[in-house]
Structures are given as C-alpha cells and as structure tokens.
C-alpha cells in the first residue's frame, strides 16, 4: 500500500513495510535530530507494544502504526506528563476531524492517554523518555490508531476502528497528516502547560460525575479531581476523601 504523506519541514520520515515494532526502531536510532522530528511508520508490526508491555493488535496494512522521536526543549522530568497530554490531544483532534458533528463529543481521552469513542478504544500510545540532569532530552512516542480494521482477534475488551464507526474505510495517510498538524500545534503549547492541561482535562473520559473504579483493595465510586504533572490520577470519593494513583494502580469499571 502506498504510504505517501505530506510532511512539514520539521519532520523526517522512515517507512517500513514490516518491523517488530516502531518503538524498537525508535529506540535503536541514536542519530542527532538537529531540531527535527523523526517519524517512523510501518504497515505491520510483529511485536507491537502497548502500555507496560501489553500487546497491540493490528491487521497488516489496516491501521496507523507509527513512532515519533523528538528532543523536547525545557521539559522537566517531573512534568513529563505534559508531553503525553499534547500527544493524546493531537490524536483526539485527528480522530474528531473524521467524525460527523454528532459523534465528535463522544471522542474522549481515557486517562492516561487512550482515545475512546463512547466506551470503545480506537487509539493507544506509549511514551518513553531519556532524562539527563532532571530534564527530558529525548522522547520516543509509539502510537496505534485503529483506522480500517473490522475484526479484532485478541482478548482486548473493547477495541474499535474508525471504519467501524463510520461504515467505510479511510486513508491512513490523511489521518496521519491530520495528527501531525495537530501535534505541531499542541507541542508549541508545552511553553504554556497550564493551558494545555486545562484542555486535556476538558476532554477527559468520565471527567464529570461519579463513576466506578477498582484498585487492589476494592471497587468504589469517585470523580476525577485532577491529574498531577507527573501523570498520577487524583480521585475524589463520595465521602470527600482524595486518593492518588499511578498508572495500573486503579482501573475504570466499564
């Protein structure tokens, strides 16, 4: 499948028909970027990864599988989650670009950075950072967007593709171009992280109201109070108690 895309000048592109995972290719790349962002795309991953080692299922040539390698400027390690916010918002906006107005509000970011349409997952991502003297000097971002796949064979509980939502296939290249356009804009907002954070919170899945969660001890109801700069989720319980969780320490009950 032809994967010709219109790239902004600040990007360099490598496309592979097949690889183990774009994140492995990204990790192996040590070249000086000189202010550019390296984009790595593939038609098929033989060992795609999700968060914390989870497997990412994708039929060959059907979905968007790509990584970005960049050298952030001025991002402290203890505020690394702003990079995740910028990336998640870029994916959210790119997906909304292809949905009718009646469905756009159904697209939300499920903490920390999955993209949902209603209660189904259409996009996942993984960010890995290199830190030097308390500053992030290099970031690898791996992203999978379900574009045209219509059958999912893994035991993932709720995958969905844009094709399933819309009833027709889309151009993977066009969806990627949309993502990159938004990524450039949201990356600029790292200079004003408070505004970026507010936009992220506004677009969170289950942002308002009380919802069910489960931690290692029990199931409980709470609402999202905030997300800390390091990415930890702060929940407010019905009795006024606040609890803070790192990723994988608490789960949404769907």
Coordinates of C-alpha atoms in Angstrom, one line a residue, residues 33 35-37 68-77 79-80 82-84 127-131 135-141 183 187 190:
X33 CA 18.0 15.1 15.2
X35 CA 15.7 20.1 15.8
X36 CA 13.8 17.7 13.5
X37 CA 11.3 15.0 14.5
X68 CA 7.9 9.9 16.8
X69 CA 11.4 10.6 18.0
X70 CA 12.0 14.1 19.3
X71 CA 14.2 16.2 21.5
X72 CA 11.9 18.3 23.7
X73 CA 13.2 21.6 25.0
X74 CA 12.6 22.8 28.5
X75 CA 10.5 19.9 29.7
X76 CA 11.5 18.8 33.2
X77 CA 11.3 15.1 34.1
X79 CA 6.4 17.4 34.4
X80 CA 6.8 14.8 31.7
X82 CA 2.6 17.4 29.6
X83 CA 4.1 15.6 26.6
X84 CA 1.6 12.8 27.0
X127 CA 5.8 7.4 25.7
X128 CA 9.4 6.6 26.8
X129 CA 11.8 9.4 27.9
X130 CA 15.6 9.8 28.2
X131 CA 16.4 12.0 31.2
X135 CA 15.5 17.3 32.0
X136 CA 13.9 15.2 29.2
X137 CA 16.4 15.2 26.4
X138 CA 14.8 12.7 24.1
X139 CA 11.3 11.1 23.8
X140 CA 10.1 8.2 21.8
X141 CA 6.4 8.0 21.2
X183 CA 0.9 17.7 17.1
X187 CA 3.7 20.8 21.0
X190 CA 4.3 23.0 26.1

